[in-house]
Amino acid sequence: MNNIIDLKSTIGEIVKDNYKTAEVFKKYNIDFCCGGNKTISEVCNDKNLKVVELSKELEKKIFQSVESVQNYKEWEIGFLTDYIINIHHKYVKENIPILTEFTNKIAKVHGDSHPELFKIEEYFNDASEELQHHLMKEERILFPYIFSLSNAQKNNTKIDPSPFGTVRNPISMMIMEHENAGNLLKKIRAITNNYELPEDACNTYNITFKKLDEFENDLHLHIHLENNILFPKAIFLEENLVGNLSRIY
């Protein structure tokens, strides 16, 4: 991607080409994951932003990060899948128990003064339940099939039939679940006014808000890697392999 922003490109496409641009979108609370199908012009209209100013910020970020950004879209599909499991799935699994404990604790201690903490506890419990089932389905059903696609491509062998038909079917479900979890965390950010701490916040309160912010940021990258890079790669690879087999037989 060059340093000129194409106003017809979607937010997801821009972040796909250079993930550092996500920092700019986050600054303006622009959803580049589940809402990544909007163009620059559309989000500027939604957020009452100036297209020229946002484009300049994006171009500056791209220029600054040309040498440091990870080029995820060039990664081999099996390697990318492993990366998502070992980095992002691991992060979610490790941090859900911590945040469940913390959100419960601050609700009990500070809930009378800050009743929104009970909603935070509820929203996070719902998100964590959604994510835990989601990760299990990916690791037991979808990702093994993606690995089989990768191996078939490498070894020039045919792919085994899947129990779910085309890979588009589980991918559609995973995208819907991403949106559900993302919306719950978005609600937490909204009712905390971007994790603004009250004057009477204790250390646990402070740490909980920082961890929730970190958790949401990790989920943004996690969802971006799947929705915008891994899933399209899997669909493309499956269609190519099926097409090649039909030509052979």
JSON list of N, CA, C and O in Angstrom, two decimals, residues 122-148:
[
{"chain": "A", "resi": 122, "resn": "GLU", "atom": "N", "xyz": [-21.83, -7.86, 34.23]},
{"chain": "A", "resi": 122, "resn": "GLU", "atom": "CA", "xyz": [-22.76, -8.63, 33.41]},
{"chain": "A", "resi": 122, "resn": "GLU", "atom": "C", "xyz": [-22.28, -8.73, 31.96]},
{"chain": "A", "resi": 122, "resn": "GLU", "atom": "O", "xyz": [-22.26, -9.83, 31.38]},
{"chain": "A", "resi": 123, "resn": "TYR", "atom": "N", "xyz": [-21.89, -7.59, 31.37]},
{"chain": "A", "resi": 123, "resn": "TYR", "atom": "CA", "xyz": [-21.45, -7.60, 29.98]},
{"chain": "A", "resi": 123, "resn": "TYR", "atom": "C", "xyz": [-20.19, -8.44, 29.79]},
{"chain": "A", "resi": 123, "resn": "TYR", "atom": "O", "xyz": [-20.07, -9.18, 28.81]},
{"chain": "A", "resi": 124, "resn": "PHE", "atom": "N", "xyz": [-19.26, -8.33, 30.75]},
{"chain": "A", "resi": 124, "resn": "PHE", "atom": "CA", "xyz": [-18.02, -9.11, 30.59]},
{"chain": "A", "resi": 124, "resn": "PHE", "atom": "C", "xyz": [-18.30, -10.60, 30.75]},
{"chain": "A", "resi": 124, "resn": "PHE", "atom": "O", "xyz": [-17.72, -11.42, 30.02]},
{"chain": "A", "resi": 125, "resn": "ASN", "atom": "N", "xyz": [-19.16, -10.98, 31.69]},
{"chain": "A", "resi": 125, "resn": "ASN", "atom": "CA", "xyz": [-19.51, -12.40, 31.85]},
{"chain": "A", "resi": 125, "resn": "ASN", "atom": "C", "xyz": [-20.14, -12.95, 30.57]},
{"chain": "A", "resi": 125, "resn": "ASN", "atom": "O", "xyz": [-19.83, -14.07, 30.15]},
{"chain": "A", "resi": 126, "resn": "ASP", "atom": "N", "xyz": [-21.02, -12.15, 29.96]},
{"chain": "A", "resi": 126, "resn": "ASP", "atom": "CA", "xyz": [-21.64, -12.58, 28.70]},
{"chain": "A", "resi": 126, "resn": "ASP", "atom": "C", "xyz": [-20.60, -12.72, 27.59]},
{"chain": "A", "resi": 126, "resn": "ASP", "atom": "O", "xyz": [-20.63, -13.68, 26.82]},
{"chain": "A", "resi": 127, "resn": "ALA", "atom": "N", "xyz": [-19.68, -11.73, 27.52]},
{"chain": "A", "resi": 127, "resn": "ALA", "atom": "CA", "xyz": [-18.63, -11.77, 26.48]},
{"chain": "A", "resi": 127, "resn": "ALA", "atom": "C", "xyz": [-17.70, -12.96, 26.69]},
{"chain": "A", "resi": 127, "resn": "ALA", "atom": "O", "xyz": [-17.32, -13.64, 25.73]},
{"chain": "A", "resi": 128, "resn": "SER", "atom": "N", "xyz": [-17.35, -13.22, 27.94]},
{"chain": "A", "resi": 128, "resn": "SER", "atom": "CA", "xyz": [-16.42, -14.32, 28.22]},
{"chain": "A", "resi": 128, "resn": "SER", "atom": "C", "xyz": [-17.05, -15.67, 27.90]},
{"chain": "A", "resi": 128, "resn": "SER", "atom": "O", "xyz": [-16.38, -16.56, 27.36]},
{"chain": "A", "resi": 129, "resn": "GLU", "atom": "N", "xyz": [-18.34, -15.81, 28.21]},
{"chain": "A", "resi": 129, "resn": "GLU", "atom": "CA", "xyz": [-19.03, -17.06, 27.88]},
{"chain": "A", "resi": 129, "resn": "GLU", "atom": "C", "xyz": [-19.09, -17.25, 26.36]},
{"chain": "A", "resi": 129, "resn": "GLU", "atom": "O", "xyz": [-18.84, -18.35, 25.85]},
{"chain": "A", "resi": 130, "resn": "GLU", "atom": "N", "xyz": [-19.41, -16.18, 25.66]},
{"chain": "A", "resi": 130, "resn": "GLU", "atom": "CA", "xyz": [-19.45, -16.22, 24.19]},
{"chain": "A", "resi": 130, "resn": "GLU", "atom": "C", "xyz": [-18.09, -16.60, 23.62]},
{"chain": "A", "resi": 130, "resn": "GLU", "atom": "O", "xyz": [-17.97, -17.47, 22.75]},
{"chain": "A", "resi": 131, "resn": "LEU", "atom": "N", "xyz": [-17.04, -15.97, 24.13]},
{"chain": "A", "resi": 131, "resn": "LEU", "atom": "CA", "xyz": [-15.70, -16.19, 23.59]},
{"chain": "A", "resi": 131, "resn": "LEU", "atom": "C", "xyz": [-15.18, -17.59, 23.90]},
{"chain": "A", "resi": 131, "resn": "LEU", "atom": "O", "xyz": [-14.51, -18.20, 23.04]},
{"chain": "A", "resi": 132, "resn": "GLN", "atom": "N", "xyz": [-15.46, -18.11, 25.07]},
{"chain": "A", "resi": 132, "resn": "GLN", "atom": "CA", "xyz": [-14.96, -19.45, 25.41]},
{"chain": "A", "resi": 132, "resn": "GLN", "atom": "C", "xyz": [-15.59, -20.52, 24.52]},
{"chain": "A", "resi": 132, "resn": "GLN", "atom": "O", "xyz": [-14.87, -21.42, 24.05]},
{"chain": "A", "resi": 133, "resn": "HIS", "atom": "N", "xyz": [-16.88, -20.42, 24.27]},
{"chain": "A", "resi": 133, "resn": "HIS", "atom": "CA", "xyz": [-17.51, -21.36, 23.34]},
{"chain": "A", "resi": 133, "resn": "HIS", "atom": "C", "xyz": [-16.99, -21.15, 21.92]},
{"chain": "A", "resi": 133, "resn": "HIS", "atom": "O", "xyz": [-16.78, -22.11, 21.17]},
{"chain": "A", "resi": 134, "resn": "HIS", "atom": "N", "xyz": [-16.77, -19.90, 21.58]},
{"chain": "A", "resi": 134, "resn": "HIS", "atom": "CA", "xyz": [-16.28, -19.53, 20.25]},
{"chain": "A", "resi": 134, "resn": "HIS", "atom": "C", "xyz": [-14.89, -20.14, 19.99]},
{"chain": "A", "resi": 134, "resn": "HIS", "atom": "O", "xyz": [-14.66, -20.75, 18.94]},
{"chain": "A", "resi": 135, "resn": "LEU", "atom": "N", "xyz": [-13.98, -19.97, 20.93]},
{"chain": "A", "resi": 135, "resn": "LEU", "atom": "CA", "xyz": [-12.62, -20.51, 20.77]},
{"chain": "A", "resi": 135, "resn": "LEU", "atom": "C", "xyz": [-12.65, -22.03, 20.65]},
{"chain": "A", "resi": 135, "resn": "LEU", "atom": "O", "xyz": [-11.90, -22.61, 19.85]},
{"chain": "A", "resi": 136, "resn": "MET", "atom": "N", "xyz": [-13.50, -22.66, 21.43]},
{"chain": "A", "resi": 136, "resn": "MET", "atom": "CA", "xyz": [-13.60, -24.12, 21.38]},
{"chain": "A", "resi": 136, "resn": "MET", "atom": "C", "xyz": [-14.04, -24.58, 20.00]},
{"chain": "A", "resi": 136, "resn": "MET", "atom": "O", "xyz": [-13.47, -25.53, 19.44]},
{"chain": "A", "resi": 137, "resn": "LYS", "atom": "N", "xyz": [-15.03, -23.91, 19.43]},
{"chain": "A", "resi": 137, "resn": "LYS", "atom": "CA", "xyz": [-15.51, -24.29, 18.10]},
{"chain": "A", "resi": 137, "resn": "LYS", "atom": "C", "xyz": [-14.44, -24.05, 17.03]},
{"chain": "A", "resi": 137, "resn": "LYS", "atom": "O", "xyz": [-14.29, -24.86, 16.11]},
{"chain": "A", "resi": 138, "resn": "GLU", "atom": "N", "xyz": [-13.71, -22.96, 17.15]},
{"chain": "A", "resi": 138, "resn": "GLU", "atom": "CA", "xyz": [-12.64, -22.71, 16.19]},
{"chain": "A", "resi": 138, "resn": "GLU", "atom": "C", "xyz": [-11.55, -23.77, 16.28]},
{"chain": "A", "resi": 138, "resn": "GLU", "atom": "O", "xyz": [-11.09, -24.30, 15.26]},
{"chain": "A", "resi": 139, "resn": "GLU", "atom": "N", "xyz": [-11.14, -24.09, 17.50]},
{"chain": "A", "resi": 139, "resn": "GLU", "atom": "CA", "xyz": [-10.01, -25.01, 17.68]},
{"chain": "A", "resi": 139, "resn": "GLU", "atom": "C", "xyz": [-10.39, -26.46, 17.41]},
{"chain": "A", "resi": 139, "resn": "GLU", "atom": "O", "xyz": [-9.52, -27.26, 17.02]},
{"chain": "A", "resi": 140, "resn": "ARG", "atom": "N", "xyz": [-11.65, -26.83, 17.59]},
{"chain": "A", "resi": 140, "resn": "ARG", "atom": "CA", "xyz": [-12.06, -28.21, 17.39]},
{"chain": "A", "resi": 140, "resn": "ARG", "atom": "C", "xyz": [-12.65, -28.49, 16.00]},
{"chain": "A", "resi": 140, "resn": "ARG", "atom": "O", "xyz": [-12.62, -29.62, 15.54]},
{"chain": "A", "resi": 141, "resn": "ILE", "atom": "N", "xyz": [-13.18, -27.45, 15.36]},
{"chain": "A", "resi": 141, "resn": "ILE", "atom": "CA", "xyz": [-13.89, -27.67, 14.09]},
{"chain": "A", "resi": 141, "resn": "ILE", "atom": "C", "xyz": [-13.28, -26.89, 12.93]},
{"chain": "A", "resi": 141, "resn": "ILE", "atom": "O", "xyz": [-12.80, -27.48, 11.96]},
{"chain": "A", "resi": 142, "resn": "LEU", "atom": "N", "xyz": [-13.29, -25.56, 13.03]},
{"chain": "A", "resi": 142, "resn": "LEU", "atom": "CA", "xyz": [-12.88, -24.75, 11.89]},
{"chain": "A", "resi": 142, "resn": "LEU", "atom": "C", "xyz": [-11.38, -24.80, 11.63]},
{"chain": "A", "resi": 142, "resn": "LEU", "atom": "O", "xyz": [-10.95, -25.04, 10.49]},
{"chain": "A", "resi": 143, "resn": "PHE", "atom": "N", "xyz": [-10.58, -24.57, 12.65]},
{"chain": "A", "resi": 143, "resn": "PHE", "atom": "CA", "xyz": [-9.13, -24.49, 12.43]},
{"chain": "A", "resi": 143, "resn": "PHE", "atom": "C", "xyz": [-8.51, -25.80, 11.97]},
{"chain": "A", "resi": 143, "resn": "PHE", "atom": "O", "xyz": [-7.62, -25.79, 11.10]},
{"chain": "A", "resi": 144, "resn": "PRO", "atom": "N", "xyz": [-8.93, -26.97, 12.50]},
{"chain": "A", "resi": 144, "resn": "PRO", "atom": "CA", "xyz": [-8.40, -28.22, 11.94]},
{"chain": "A", "resi": 144, "resn": "PRO", "atom": "C", "xyz": [-8.67, -28.36, 10.45]},
{"chain": "A", "resi": 144, "resn": "PRO", "atom": "O", "xyz": [-7.83, -28.88, 9.71]},
{"chain": "A", "resi": 145, "resn": "TYR", "atom": "N", "xyz": [-9.84, -27.88, 10.03]},
{"chain": "A", "resi": 145, "resn": "TYR", "atom": "CA", "xyz": [-10.16, -27.95, 8.60]},
{"chain": "A", "resi": 145, "resn": "TYR", "atom": "C", "xyz": [-9.26, -26.99, 7.81]},
{"chain": "A", "resi": 145, "resn": "TYR", "atom": "O", "xyz": [-8.79, -27.34, 6.71]},
{"chain": "A", "resi": 146, "resn": "ILE", "atom": "N", "xyz": [-8.99, -25.82, 8.37]},
{"chain": "A", "resi": 146, "resn": "ILE", "atom": "CA", "xyz": [-8.08, -24.88, 7.70]},
{"chain": "A", "resi": 146, "resn": "ILE", "atom": "C", "xyz": [-6.69, -25.48, 7.59]},
{"chain": "A", "resi": 146, "resn": "ILE", "atom": "O", "xyz": [-6.02, -25.35, 6.56]},
{"chain": "A", "resi": 147, "resn": "PHE", "atom": "N", "xyz": [-6.24, -26.17, 8.65]},
{"chain": "A", "resi": 147, "resn": "PHE", "atom": "CA", "xyz": [-4.94, -26.84, 8.58]},
{"chain": "A", "resi": 147, "resn": "PHE", "atom": "C", "xyz": [-4.95, -27.91, 7.49]},
{"chain": "A", "resi": 147, "resn": "PHE", "atom": "O", "xyz": [-3.95, -28.11, 6.79]},
{"chain": "A", "resi": 148, "resn": "SER", "atom": "N", "xyz": [-6.08, -28.60, 7.34]},
{"chain": "A", "resi": 148, "resn": "SER", "atom": "CA", "xyz": [-6.16, -29.64, 6.30]},
{"chain": "A", "resi": 148, "resn": "SER", "atom": "C", "xyz": [-6.09, -29.01, 4.91]},
{"chain": "A", "resi": 148, "resn": "SER", "atom": "O", "xyz": [-5.51, -29.59, 3.99]}
]
